[in-house]
Amino acid sequence: MVASIKHTLVASVEDKPGVLNRVASLFRRRGFNIESIAVGHSEIAGLSRMTIVVDGANTAVEQVEKQLYKLVDVVKVTDITSDSMVARELALVKISSTTATRSEILQIVDIFRANIVDVAPDSVMVEVTGDENKIDSLLDLLKGFGIKELVRTGRVAMVRGTDGGSPIDEESVQKITRRRKK
Amino acid sequence: MRLNGAQILCEGLVKEGVDVIFGFPGGRVIQFFDTFAQYPQLHFVLVRHEQAAAHAADAYARVTGRVGCCVATSGPGATNLVTGIATAHLDSAPMVAITGQVDRPSLGRDAFQEIDITGITLPITKHNYLVMNADEMAETVKEAFHIAGTGRPGPVLIDVPSDVWVEQSEFKYPEKVDLPGYKSVVKVYPEQVKKAAKAISGAKCPIIIAGNGVIISDAYAELKELAEKAQIPVINTLLGIGCFPQKHVLYYGMTGMHGMAYANYALSEADLIIAIGMRFDDRVTSKLSTFAPRADVVHIDIDAAEIGKNVKANVPVVGDIREVLTELNKDIEKQSHADWLNQIDQYRAEHPSHEIRDCANILPQNVVRAIAEVSGGDAIIVTGVGQHQMWAAQHSIINKPKSFVSSGGLGTMGYSLPAAIGAQMGRPGETVWSIDGDGSFQMTLQELATIQQERLPIKIAILNNGYLGMVRQWQEFFWGKRYVATPITGPDFVKIAAAYGVPGEVVSDRNEVKAAIEKATNYDGPYLLDFRIEPEENVFPMVKLGSAICELLEQPKSEVKTW
């Protein structure tokens, strides 16, 4: 068995209806096991950026990359795992709280540089950003108070420095721009 | 120029060189069909079931190398295309399928005959489109044909809501496509070609497995040059039949589950496999962990995702086969592998695989051989799926590429008759033989009506054994001879044909096989021959499921007579 290595893939895809469906359908059909997928706009109008996390232990990452490339709407795929990157995830957690526990929760939140974004009589909502380990640790500490609700975005990532992890060539950018004008 | 969506699509089809469309009308394509009258250069072929339209378009594409085209209405019309689209997808046949859809206001409301056909065909098309306004139509058609016909070819579906057919738009056909995520031209890396050449010069026992990619890329001359220069034996996959001259001294037949024993032995002994335009299907490799244990692999394919998918490639070369082989041939020096070739010749002498036993009844292999003899190997052979398909593959003589048409990847029973229609429309002057089984034929025999309607001189040979023979063979070998659901009755095929206006006859005497085939060949029009063959004849050789390819069941020697 291959050792568990979490691969971070960045896919630049055309911002069109059904693209996420195509990607998800491909993963399902080929039995690719995806840990997380996060999608949003990129710096180029008409181009969305997906950050996909795949466990190399149970999925052939190279196949994921190649099969993604075959989708017509996918412009570029890069495996940035071995690059120096910044990887972040955001989580919102609603925790049971009483006047007695609130200050303790606040302390933990402070240590993690997280924020309280909502306070109710019987709960607080915490917003935390960081890598998966940091969020896992915070959740571990907060578990004792009672987690009422949790939402995580999945990883988004970017390569450090000027090289960039997934530069789109000028020709592709022009094509995307032309397509948007039509 | 102001045109409506239907006219724009027709203009696009004409610009893309389409001359035949196979299809079936319905409520959501009336508007499109109504436009055909304005485009006499588009010949419309009315089939009797949409599946046949897709198979015909697929086969038209396979025998011509051009993009085939089919059309169906929304809902059941579209879903009936699905088997045909999947067949084309798995065998990389270029095709554009057009479907009608409910009008835009009804979309998503489960309207009458509404089905999400773009959703359904997502995993079985190279790409698909839902055209949401007439302004997108011209570009969509241009892109669809470009995607279907370039790179690794495949089917593309265009779904058109019925109100888009009649919506007006300014027509201007784009000269080029703007597809940022699709590269039709794959750059060949010279260093990979160099590595391949080096691997080939270092090999003692190299073998070439040639597949459909050689045919799609028209790389016959280049393949021959490579084989001859380096003296490498050539075997092919089922879909590779016809890509290398069958009488060539370096040719060693088809490999795979029902391949020639000596081809499989050679493959198992080889120290280098040069895989060209093939995808290591499980019907070729059998049990992967036992496949070609000694061989390094040079894998040449235009689809990078095929390389390393099933079998690890030591030297991956991505690119168009003809382009790669042209470059590769420059780097290849003359070689000789006399010992290796002698060894395979020895295998062939010991395990001829082609031998046919003696039998009082008609043997299907002899029917296929008689067709080969009478046609001189110049006929287009179109098969269904099952035992007859394997006999056709083993015993046909195919002189020209793009002349053996068979559903390899999906294994679609019922393919032969509708595919023969597409093949005959694509190459009108040539003899087309539909070699079919009695089970396979019954799945799509309604297309006799289309054959008669279009006056297509297709010759039909039914190898009639009263069984779903391939499954029966498995039951015989692996399921204790319990023939569950495999004995199959049929109608009187000659009477059925006659009812459709197609003449035919039953052949049950082995001495009359050749004369019947000659008669059918010389008949000016379609003709059906119902060959009553030995009912429990088996396909040999056969690799048992889960075994290595060199562990074959062969025709028992005691039964073999020399021919």
XYZ file of C-alpha atoms in Angstrom:
745
model
C 0.000 0.000 0.000
C 1.202 3.474 -0.823
C 1.797 5.679 2.193
C -0.943 8.168 2.886
C 0.096 11.377 1.172
C -2.499 14.064 0.807
C -2.122 15.521 -2.660
C -3.301 19.025 -3.354
C -4.443 19.544 -6.941
C -5.341 22.909 -8.360
C -7.716 22.795 -11.325
C -8.591 25.869 -13.348
C -11.936 25.314 -15.007
C -14.215 27.319 -17.225
C -16.931 29.020 -15.229
C -19.866 27.303 -16.902
C -22.990 25.495 -15.746
C -22.397 21.830 -15.050
C -18.626 21.936 -14.649
C -18.701 20.854 -11.027
C -21.095 18.086 -12.051
C -18.644 16.879 -14.689
C -15.791 16.814 -12.200
C -17.852 15.114 -9.502
C -19.229 12.589 -11.989
C -15.719 11.738 -13.141
C -14.547 11.137 -9.559
C -17.529 8.965 -8.777
C -17.301 6.901 -11.961
C -13.576 6.229 -11.685
C -13.795 5.526 -7.973
C -11.480 8.402 -7.072
C -11.678 9.132 -3.383
C -11.726 12.861 -2.789
C -11.065 14.272 0.671
C -12.232 17.750 -0.138
C -13.008 20.029 -3.020
C -13.357 23.819 -2.856
C -14.505 25.950 -5.779
C -14.648 29.671 -6.393
C -13.768 32.454 -8.797
C -10.149 33.056 -9.742
C -8.321 36.223 -10.780
C -9.434 35.674 -14.382
C -13.035 36.412 -15.263
C -14.661 33.288 -16.646
C -12.266 30.988 -14.866
C -13.015 29.163 -11.631
C -10.410 27.574 -9.448
C -10.840 24.252 -7.713
C -8.647 22.985 -4.922
C -8.930 19.221 -4.694
C -7.391 17.077 -1.976
C -6.787 13.422 -2.836
C -5.273 10.735 -0.647
C -2.498 9.073 -2.643
C -2.915 5.918 -0.557
C -6.224 4.934 -2.084
C -6.347 6.839 -5.356
C -3.941 7.021 -8.301
C -3.301 10.742 -8.267
C -1.714 10.799 -11.712
C -4.894 9.252 -13.152
C -6.993 11.909 -11.397
C -4.855 14.582 -13.001
C -4.960 13.038 -16.480
C -8.647 12.251 -16.402
C -9.439 15.791 -15.222
C -7.405 17.138 -18.133
C -9.610 15.215 -20.537
C -12.642 17.232 -19.497
C -13.064 19.920 -22.102
C -13.984 22.536 -19.500
C -10.827 21.933 -17.485
C -8.106 24.322 -18.610
C -5.255 23.361 -16.350
C -4.457 20.928 -13.564
C -1.427 21.173 -11.302
C -0.321 18.967 -8.451
C 1.207 21.473 -6.023
C 1.839 18.968 -3.220
C 5.614 19.220 -3.435
C 5.609 22.996 -3.890
C 5.947 25.388 -1.016
C 2.363 26.470 -0.536
C -0.060 28.136 1.774
C -3.014 25.863 2.483
C -5.982 27.075 4.471
C -9.384 25.973 5.473
C -12.141 27.908 7.155
C -14.536 26.489 9.718
C -17.554 27.858 11.534
C -18.400 26.103 14.804
C -21.398 26.669 17.015
C -20.595 25.684 20.582
C -22.888 25.324 23.545
C -21.990 27.884 26.158
C -23.212 29.204 29.437
C -22.090 32.263 31.320
C -19.842 29.902 33.234
C -18.048 28.423 30.224
C -18.007 31.442 27.932
C -14.756 32.932 29.155
C -12.971 29.599 28.956
C -14.105 29.198 25.351
C -12.932 32.730 24.652
C -9.450 31.898 25.966
C -9.117 28.854 23.742
C -10.374 30.835 20.767
C -7.778 33.519 21.475
C -4.929 31.036 21.617
C -5.914 29.775 18.166
C -6.327 33.289 16.806
C -9.871 32.398 15.976
C -12.823 34.758 16.328
C -16.141 34.734 18.060
C -18.524 35.906 15.345
C -21.865 35.417 17.092
C -23.018 35.164 20.665
C -26.367 33.815 21.786
C -27.639 33.058 25.304
C -26.784 29.376 25.002
C -24.110 29.297 22.278
C -21.242 31.057 20.573
C -20.150 30.805 16.979
C -16.430 30.553 16.287
C -14.743 31.313 13.018
C -11.325 29.744 12.512
C -8.916 29.739 9.610
C -5.858 27.592 9.260
C -4.586 24.293 8.016
C -6.542 21.127 8.764
C -4.389 20.237 11.795
C -5.025 23.550 13.487
C -8.749 23.283 12.963
C -8.763 19.682 14.164
C -6.897 20.691 17.347
C -9.261 23.533 18.083
C -12.273 21.283 17.562
C -10.711 18.740 19.891
C -10.488 21.343 22.643
C -13.978 22.681 22.024
C -15.571 19.238 21.865
C -16.008 19.120 25.622
C -18.342 22.112 25.601
C -20.619 20.515 23.044
C -20.435 21.237 19.330
C -23.934 22.063 18.116
C -23.058 22.687 14.494
C -19.962 22.555 12.322
C -19.143 23.576 8.766
C -15.749 23.370 7.030
C -14.856 24.662 3.581
C -12.208 22.142 2.608
C -8.724 23.188 1.659
C -7.842 26.102 -0.583
C -4.195 26.458 -1.495
C -1.753 28.684 -3.328
C 1.924 28.287 -4.086
C 4.221 30.791 -2.390
C 6.382 33.302 -4.216
C 6.182 34.670 -7.729
C 6.246 31.450 -9.723
C 2.669 30.559 -8.952
C 1.273 27.060 -8.862
C -1.121 27.221 -11.732
C -0.352 29.972 -14.198
C -2.673 30.003 -17.168
C -0.980 30.710 -20.474
C -1.825 33.930 -22.260
C -3.494 32.165 -25.182
C -5.950 30.385 -22.890
C -6.742 33.651 -21.114
C -7.509 35.282 -24.462
C -9.735 32.380 -25.440
C -11.653 32.624 -22.178
C -12.037 36.359 -22.597
C -13.282 35.961 -26.173
C -15.779 33.359 -25.053
C -17.141 35.677 -22.376
C -17.713 38.460 -24.879
C -19.881 36.272 -27.094
C -27.878 36.507 -42.295
C -30.814 35.857 -39.904
C -31.554 32.159 -39.473
C -33.321 30.082 -36.884
C -31.619 27.537 -34.644
C -32.564 24.591 -36.866
C -31.210 26.289 -39.975
C -28.004 27.250 -38.216
C -27.472 23.639 -37.164
C -28.076 22.465 -40.752
C -25.697 25.118 -42.098
C -23.115 23.862 -39.620
C -23.621 20.241 -40.643
C -23.116 21.171 -44.290
C -20.002 23.184 -43.441
C -18.630 20.206 -41.498
C -19.064 17.983 -44.522
C -21.929 15.879 -43.208
C -23.782 14.122 -46.023
C -25.798 11.506 -44.123
C -27.826 11.812 -40.911
C -29.352 8.763 -39.277
C -32.342 9.334 -37.058
C -35.923 9.170 -36.017
C -38.410 12.041 -35.637
C -40.452 13.118 -32.637
C -42.259 16.051 -31.065
C -39.183 18.032 -30.063
C -37.303 17.709 -33.345
C -40.177 18.412 -35.767
C -38.836 21.924 -36.211
C -35.369 20.573 -37.061
C -36.692 17.920 -39.456
C -38.853 20.533 -41.155
C -35.660 22.320 -42.161
C -34.218 19.278 -43.989
C -36.268 20.192 -47.062
C -34.073 23.283 -47.449
C -30.882 21.207 -47.284
C -31.034 18.496 -49.957
C -27.307 17.860 -49.553
C -28.084 16.270 -46.170
C -29.395 12.771 -46.824
C -31.632 11.698 -43.977
C -31.892 7.984 -43.222
C -34.976 7.010 -41.251
C -34.140 4.061 -38.994
C -36.670 1.990 -37.057
C -35.202 2.508 -33.578
C -32.919 5.294 -32.360
C -30.277 2.832 -31.146
C -29.793 1.883 -34.785
C -29.250 5.532 -35.715
C -26.385 5.777 -33.252
C -24.807 2.481 -34.373
C -25.124 3.467 -38.017
C -23.502 6.861 -37.396
C -20.755 5.159 -35.392
C -20.015 2.599 -38.128
C -20.188 5.278 -40.827
C -17.462 7.061 -38.877
C -15.367 3.933 -38.431
C -15.280 3.026 -42.128
C -14.761 6.587 -43.410
C -12.775 8.258 -40.636
C -15.234 11.162 -40.786
C -17.597 12.253 -38.023
C -20.903 10.350 -38.064
C -24.158 12.096 -37.259
C -27.440 10.954 -35.705
C -30.566 12.610 -34.348
C -33.409 11.683 -32.008
C -36.180 13.419 -30.170
C -36.272 14.144 -26.424
C -37.030 11.595 -23.706
C -37.218 8.012 -25.007
C -35.689 9.003 -28.350
C -32.655 10.333 -26.545
C -32.377 7.424 -24.101
C -32.593 4.974 -26.998
C -29.428 6.564 -28.370
C -27.562 5.860 -25.156
C -26.351 2.323 -25.961
C -25.106 3.526 -29.328
C -23.344 6.539 -27.858
C -21.667 4.357 -25.234
C -20.578 1.906 -27.940
C -18.956 4.729 -29.893
C -17.399 6.169 -26.742
C -15.648 2.970 -25.731
C -14.321 2.363 -29.245
C -13.299 5.999 -29.879
C -15.618 6.543 -32.844
C -16.214 10.192 -33.768
C -19.897 11.019 -33.700
C -22.192 13.973 -33.154
C -25.556 13.012 -31.676
C -28.314 15.628 -31.790
C -31.314 15.424 -29.502
C -34.411 17.552 -29.161
C -35.346 18.756 -25.705
C -38.486 20.241 -24.161
C -38.767 24.003 -24.623
C -36.893 26.245 -22.248
C -39.852 27.262 -20.056
C -40.592 23.562 -19.433
C -37.024 22.562 -18.554
C -36.727 21.044 -15.110
C -40.487 20.572 -14.715
C -40.652 16.915 -15.767
C -42.551 17.897 -18.875
C -43.785 15.267 -21.329
C -40.772 13.432 -22.784
C -38.312 15.489 -20.766
C -35.174 13.682 -19.705
C -31.804 15.059 -18.623
C -29.892 13.591 -21.551
C -26.793 15.726 -21.004
C -26.713 14.369 -17.450
C -27.251 10.812 -18.616
C -24.574 10.974 -21.296
C -22.006 12.834 -19.189
C -19.825 9.740 -18.641
C -20.290 8.292 -22.146
C -19.532 11.324 -24.287
C -16.315 13.168 -24.913
C -18.304 16.323 -24.262
C -21.905 17.440 -24.451
C -23.952 20.605 -24.810
C -27.339 21.968 -23.902
C -27.882 24.854 -26.335
C -29.777 27.464 -24.357
C -30.186 30.013 -27.167
C -29.813 30.204 -30.912
C -26.876 32.592 -30.588
C -24.787 29.706 -29.230
C -25.736 27.260 -31.963
C -23.091 27.968 -34.609
C -20.237 27.890 -32.140
C -21.607 24.755 -30.485
C -21.762 22.857 -33.790
C -18.254 23.965 -34.696
C -16.918 22.877 -31.309
C -18.843 19.608 -31.299
C -17.382 18.451 -34.611
C -13.936 19.643 -33.634
C -14.007 17.754 -30.346
C -15.572 14.609 -31.835
C -13.122 14.330 -34.695
C -9.768 15.404 -33.260
C -7.406 13.978 -30.669
C -8.782 10.687 -29.435
C -12.117 10.742 -31.260
C -15.416 10.172 -29.500
C -19.088 11.035 -29.391
C -20.378 14.527 -28.623
C -24.028 15.216 -27.881
C -25.921 18.425 -28.628
C -29.246 18.805 -26.809
C -31.561 21.483 -28.224
C -34.718 22.790 -26.511
C -37.522 22.902 -29.057
C -38.012 26.666 -28.877
C -34.334 27.189 -29.717
C -34.956 25.499 -33.091
C -37.210 28.359 -34.090
C -35.392 31.213 -32.367
C -33.752 33.594 -34.799
C -30.131 34.588 -34.622
C -27.534 36.232 -36.803
C -25.685 33.378 -38.497
C -21.948 33.509 -38.803
C -20.040 30.254 -38.766
C -16.873 30.563 -36.672
C -13.628 29.804 -38.473
C -11.916 28.386 -35.450
C -12.788 27.199 -32.003
C -11.856 28.924 -28.758
C -11.503 26.007 -26.425
C -8.992 26.877 -23.719
C -9.300 23.450 -22.080
C -9.011 21.324 -25.196
C -5.852 20.708 -27.133
C -6.458 18.784 -30.338
C -2.803 18.780 -31.317
C -0.599 16.931 -28.890
C 3.040 17.866 -29.026
C 5.299 14.850 -29.324
C 8.282 15.037 -27.006
C 11.404 14.096 -28.997
C 13.192 12.844 -25.876
C 10.412 10.314 -25.291
C 10.730 9.118 -28.879
C 14.473 8.785 -28.373
C 13.880 6.747 -25.235
C 11.471 4.505 -27.131
C 14.017 3.990 -29.894
C 16.650 3.127 -27.324
C 14.371 0.612 -25.617
C 13.619 -0.985 -28.983
C 17.260 -1.274 -29.987
C 18.077 -2.844 -26.626
C 15.329 -5.469 -26.791
C 15.998 -9.099 -27.645
C 12.376 -10.197 -27.838
C 10.281 -7.164 -28.742
C 6.664 -7.359 -29.853
C 4.255 -4.772 -31.198
C 0.615 -4.769 -30.092
C -1.230 -2.560 -32.528
C -4.691 -1.257 -31.729
C -7.474 0.928 -33.023
C -5.268 4.008 -32.691
C -3.193 2.887 -35.677
C -6.361 2.767 -37.778
C -7.754 6.067 -36.510
C -4.419 7.742 -37.195
C -3.949 6.112 -40.638
C -0.502 4.979 -39.542
C -0.321 1.705 -41.505
C 2.718 2.563 -43.603
C 4.568 3.881 -40.558
C 3.727 0.778 -38.527
C 4.899 -1.461 -41.350
C 8.116 0.495 -41.689
C 8.833 0.200 -37.973
C 8.141 -3.532 -37.895
C 10.212 -4.246 -40.978
C 13.140 -2.047 -40.078
C 13.499 -3.470 -36.584
C 12.161 -6.928 -37.488
C 9.550 -6.861 -34.759
C 6.611 -9.274 -34.786
C 3.200 -7.598 -34.876
C 0.028 -8.716 -33.168
C -3.161 -6.716 -32.922
C -6.171 -6.212 -30.707
C -9.720 -6.924 -31.874
C -10.187 -3.351 -33.028
C -6.709 -3.334 -34.532
C -7.691 -5.917 -37.154
C -6.681 -4.641 -40.569
C -3.991 -2.238 -39.386
C -1.171 -4.524 -40.543
C -1.063 -6.728 -43.658
C -2.315 -10.129 -42.583
C -0.128 -12.018 -45.021
C 3.011 -10.267 -43.831
C 5.750 -12.522 -42.520
C 5.911 -10.460 -39.315
C 2.178 -10.748 -38.647
C 1.119 -13.057 -35.839
C -2.593 -12.455 -35.528
C -4.930 -11.222 -32.876
C -4.098 -11.413 -29.202
C -6.412 -11.532 -26.212
C -8.997 -13.778 -24.664
C -9.737 -15.467 -28.006
C -6.497 -14.520 -29.659
C -4.085 -16.867 -31.336
C -2.258 -19.015 -28.784
C 1.111 -18.220 -30.340
C 0.392 -14.486 -30.169
C -0.366 -14.808 -26.475
C 2.719 -16.966 -25.888
C 4.883 -14.448 -27.689
C 3.421 -11.663 -25.600
C 4.126 -13.600 -22.418
C 7.742 -14.239 -23.440
C 8.509 -10.782 -24.800
C 11.038 -8.548 -23.087
C 9.598 -5.417 -24.655
C 6.020 -4.576 -25.587
C 5.550 -1.696 -27.972
C 1.890 -0.875 -27.412
C 0.601 1.353 -30.179
C -2.821 2.960 -29.987
C -4.278 0.382 -27.644
C -5.424 0.597 -24.053
C -4.626 -2.730 -22.342
C -8.247 -3.735 -22.058
C -8.825 -6.690 -19.718
C -9.791 -8.799 -22.735
C -6.191 -8.322 -23.859
C -4.333 -8.547 -20.571
C -6.529 -10.997 -18.667
C -5.247 -11.084 -15.061
C -3.106 -7.958 -14.823
C -0.677 -9.267 -12.223
C 0.298 -12.137 -14.525
C 0.427 -10.139 -17.745
C 3.658 -10.190 -19.737
C 5.844 -10.588 -16.640
C 9.170 -10.093 -18.436
C 8.304 -7.160 -20.572
C 9.119 -3.512 -20.342
C 6.486 -1.402 -21.987
C 6.733 1.394 -24.530
C 3.218 2.797 -24.670
C 2.306 5.140 -27.499
C -1.113 6.765 -27.381
C -2.703 10.122 -28.070
C -4.616 9.899 -24.789
C -2.195 10.475 -21.913
C -4.715 9.040 -19.459
C -4.468 5.627 -21.135
C -0.789 5.418 -20.356
C -0.232 3.870 -16.969
C -3.972 3.331 -16.402
C -3.835 -0.478 -16.460
C -0.241 -1.405 -17.268
C 2.779 0.553 -16.141
C 4.687 2.099 -19.012
C 8.467 2.290 -18.823
C 8.506 4.647 -21.762
C 5.325 6.690 -22.210
C 4.994 8.480 -25.538
C 1.977 10.733 -25.903
C 0.990 11.810 -29.375
C -0.695 11.060 -32.647
C 0.391 7.554 -33.670
C 1.423 8.464 -37.192
C 3.425 11.446 -36.030
C 5.136 9.463 -33.277
C 5.951 6.530 -35.553
C 7.289 8.842 -38.262
C 9.698 10.329 -35.735
C 10.476 6.972 -34.197
C 11.310 5.401 -37.550
C 14.010 8.037 -38.065
C 15.731 6.863 -34.891
C 15.359 3.150 -35.481
C 18.240 1.245 -36.939
C 17.970 -1.963 -38.873
C 17.768 -4.896 -36.518
C 17.319 -8.599 -36.696
C 15.504 -10.836 -34.257
C 15.799 -14.124 -36.117
C 15.933 -16.303 -32.991
C 12.933 -14.607 -31.473
C 10.909 -14.870 -34.674
C 11.879 -18.528 -34.981
C 10.660 -19.078 -31.469
C 7.248 -17.606 -32.275
C 7.108 -19.593 -35.516
C 7.726 -22.637 -33.378
C 4.811 -21.682 -31.111
C 2.679 -21.287 -34.194
C 3.672 -24.693 -35.522
C 2.829 -26.311 -32.196
C -0.317 -24.305 -31.479
C -1.763 -23.305 -34.833
C -5.011 -21.996 -33.274
C -6.540 -21.649 -36.720
C -7.347 -25.277 -37.204
C -10.897 -26.392 -37.569
C -12.154 -29.769 -36.537
C -14.028 -32.083 -38.832
C -17.777 -31.948 -38.461
C -20.775 -33.229 -40.381
C -22.618 -29.967 -39.732
C -21.677 -26.538 -40.956
C -18.962 -25.023 -38.811
C -19.188 -21.272 -38.325
C -15.455 -20.869 -38.908
C -15.897 -22.295 -42.391
C -18.677 -19.831 -43.154
C -16.391 -16.937 -42.205
C -13.604 -18.434 -44.324
C -15.885 -18.891 -47.285
C -16.893 -15.231 -47.064
C -13.210 -14.318 -46.967
C -12.503 -16.534 -49.941
C -15.370 -15.270 -52.072
C -14.700 -11.616 -51.253
C -10.953 -12.068 -51.561
C -10.636 -10.171 -48.288
C -12.002 -6.990 -49.821
C -15.359 -6.949 -48.048
C -16.196 -4.822 -45.030
C -17.042 -7.216 -42.206
C -19.479 -5.943 -39.590
C -20.182 -8.142 -36.584
C -22.554 -8.355 -33.671
C -21.301 -9.591 -30.330
C -20.741 -13.136 -29.177
C -19.171 -16.297 -30.554
C -19.751 -15.278 -34.160
C -17.848 -12.061 -33.503
C -14.801 -14.009 -32.381
C -14.996 -16.447 -35.293
C -15.282 -13.478 -37.634
C -12.269 -11.867 -35.977
C -10.194 -15.043 -36.131
C -10.996 -16.220 -39.632
C -11.815 -13.162 -41.726
C -9.326 -11.828 -44.202
C -9.202 -8.068 -44.063
C -7.103 -6.480 -46.785
C -7.938 -2.877 -46.099
C -7.935 -0.908 -42.849
C -11.260 0.446 -41.537
C -12.935 -2.691 -42.854
C -13.514 -4.744 -39.730
C -16.289 -3.127 -37.716
C -17.117 -4.552 -34.324
C -18.191 -3.400 -30.879
C -15.070 -4.175 -28.879
C -15.223 -2.128 -25.707
C -18.912 -2.178 -24.874
C -19.668 -5.525 -26.540
C -23.048 -4.396 -27.808
C -25.248 -7.221 -29.077
C -27.398 -6.053 -31.955
C -24.638 -3.858 -33.332
C -24.124 -5.644 -36.629
C -27.207 -4.880 -38.697
C -27.504 -1.145 -37.972
C -23.726 -0.762 -38.155
C -23.757 -2.466 -41.556
C -26.167 0.258 -42.696
C -23.703 2.942 -41.613
C -20.805 1.081 -43.222
C -22.631 0.674 -46.534
C -23.687 4.354 -46.569
C -20.099 5.333 -45.858
C -18.548 3.124 -48.545
C -21.356 2.611 -51.060
C -19.388 0.816 -53.739
C -18.061 -1.939 -51.518
C -19.386 -5.279 -50.363
C -20.588 -5.198 -46.773
C -21.117 -8.461 -44.905
C -23.052 -8.378 -41.683
C -21.884 -11.484 -39.842
C -24.287 -11.921 -36.975
C -25.485 -14.446 -34.421
C -29.102 -15.509 -34.154
C -29.287 -13.879 -30.721
C -27.570 -10.660 -31.720
C -29.638 -10.395 -34.932
C -32.895 -10.550 -33.009
C -31.987 -7.459 -31.039
C -32.097 -5.108 -34.021
C -33.631 -7.008 -36.917
C -36.204 -4.275 -37.456
C -33.471 -2.495 -39.404
C -34.157 -4.812 -42.343
C -36.808 -2.194 -43.102
C -34.156 0.550 -43.259
C -31.956 -1.595 -45.511
C -34.838 -2.159 -47.885
C -35.938 1.478 -47.768
C -32.423 2.701 -48.648
C -31.843 -0.123 -51.168
C -28.608 -1.087 -49.485
C -27.046 -4.270 -50.930
C -25.923 -5.565 -47.508
C -25.211 -9.276 -47.287
C -26.306 -10.848 -44.024
C -24.867 -14.098 -42.700
C -26.556 -15.373 -39.563
C -24.512 -18.027 -37.786
C -27.554 -19.681 -36.301
C -26.877 -22.158 -33.507
C -30.021 -21.677 -31.453
C -28.003 -20.509 -28.495
C -26.721 -17.348 -26.967
C -23.513 -19.125 -27.738
C -20.820 -17.226 -25.898
C -22.654 -17.407 -22.602
C -23.520 -21.054 -23.327
C -19.800 -21.714 -23.854
C -19.021 -20.192 -20.449
C -21.777 -22.271 -18.906
C -20.293 -25.370 -20.533
C -16.794 -24.677 -19.238
C -17.335 -22.931 -15.948
C -20.938 -23.429 -14.816
C -21.413 -27.190 -14.936
C -23.123 -27.166 -18.342
C -26.230 -25.656 -16.824
C -27.616 -23.857 -19.874
C -29.779 -21.350 -18.087
C -31.520 -18.920 -20.433
C -29.092 -19.528 -23.289
C -31.089 -21.814 -25.590
C -32.924 -19.280 -27.731
C -35.574 -19.788 -30.327
C -35.919 -17.509 -33.266
C -38.398 -16.836 -35.988
C -37.897 -18.161 -39.486
C -35.310 -15.577 -40.465
C -35.837 -16.135 -44.179
C -39.549 -15.470 -43.815
C -38.854 -12.423 -41.652
C -36.485 -11.118 -44.311
C -39.027 -11.848 -47.026
C -41.636 -9.897 -45.096
C -39.268 -6.931 -45.223
C -38.689 -7.509 -48.937
C -35.211 -8.989 -48.493
C -34.612 -12.346 -50.173
C -32.730 -15.091 -48.423
C -32.318 -18.774 -47.823
C -31.476 -21.351 -45.216
C -28.150 -23.138 -45.624
C -27.762 -26.344 -43.668
C -25.497 -28.465 -45.870
C -21.808 -27.794 -45.416
C -21.200 -28.432 -49.093
C -23.492 -25.560 -50.067
C -21.876 -22.848 -47.962
C -19.640 -21.373 -50.607
C -22.215 -21.486 -53.390
C -24.718 -19.686 -51.156
C -22.176 -16.981 -50.360
C -21.388 -16.546 -54.030
C -25.066 -16.281 -54.827
C -25.615 -13.662 -52.121
C -22.550 -11.736 -53.265
C -23.693 -11.640 -56.851
C -27.275 -10.742 -56.005
C -28.069 -7.138 -56.823
C -29.417 -6.073 -53.460
C -29.555 -7.192 -49.859
C -29.545 -10.917 -49.205
C -29.858 -12.979 -46.045
C -28.275 -16.363 -45.402
C -29.419 -18.332 -42.378
C -26.592 -20.782 -41.701
C -27.679 -23.627 -39.437
C -24.375 -24.320 -37.752
C -23.117 -26.923 -35.317
C -25.073 -25.880 -32.199
C -22.432 -26.370 -29.516
C -19.312 -25.368 -31.383
C -16.902 -23.456 -29.119
C -14.544 -20.579 -29.716
C -10.929 -21.641 -29.323
C -8.421 -20.693 -28.108
C -9.862 -19.257 -24.933
C -8.132 -17.700 -21.962
C -9.946 -18.666 -18.816
C -11.192 -15.741 -16.796
C -8.654 -14.807 -14.155
C -5.798 -16.735 -15.766
C -2.658 -15.549 -17.472
C -2.971 -15.070 -21.241
C -0.662 -18.016 -21.889
C -3.018 -20.408 -20.060
C -5.359 -21.220 -22.894
C -8.000 -23.760 -23.629
C -7.365 -25.035 -27.132
C -9.327 -27.056 -29.632
C -8.802 -30.680 -28.548
C -6.129 -32.011 -30.912
C -7.941 -35.305 -31.569
C -10.739 -33.407 -33.279
C -8.536 -31.396 -35.567
C -8.045 -32.226 -39.164
C -5.678 -30.363 -41.352
C -7.271 -28.180 -43.931
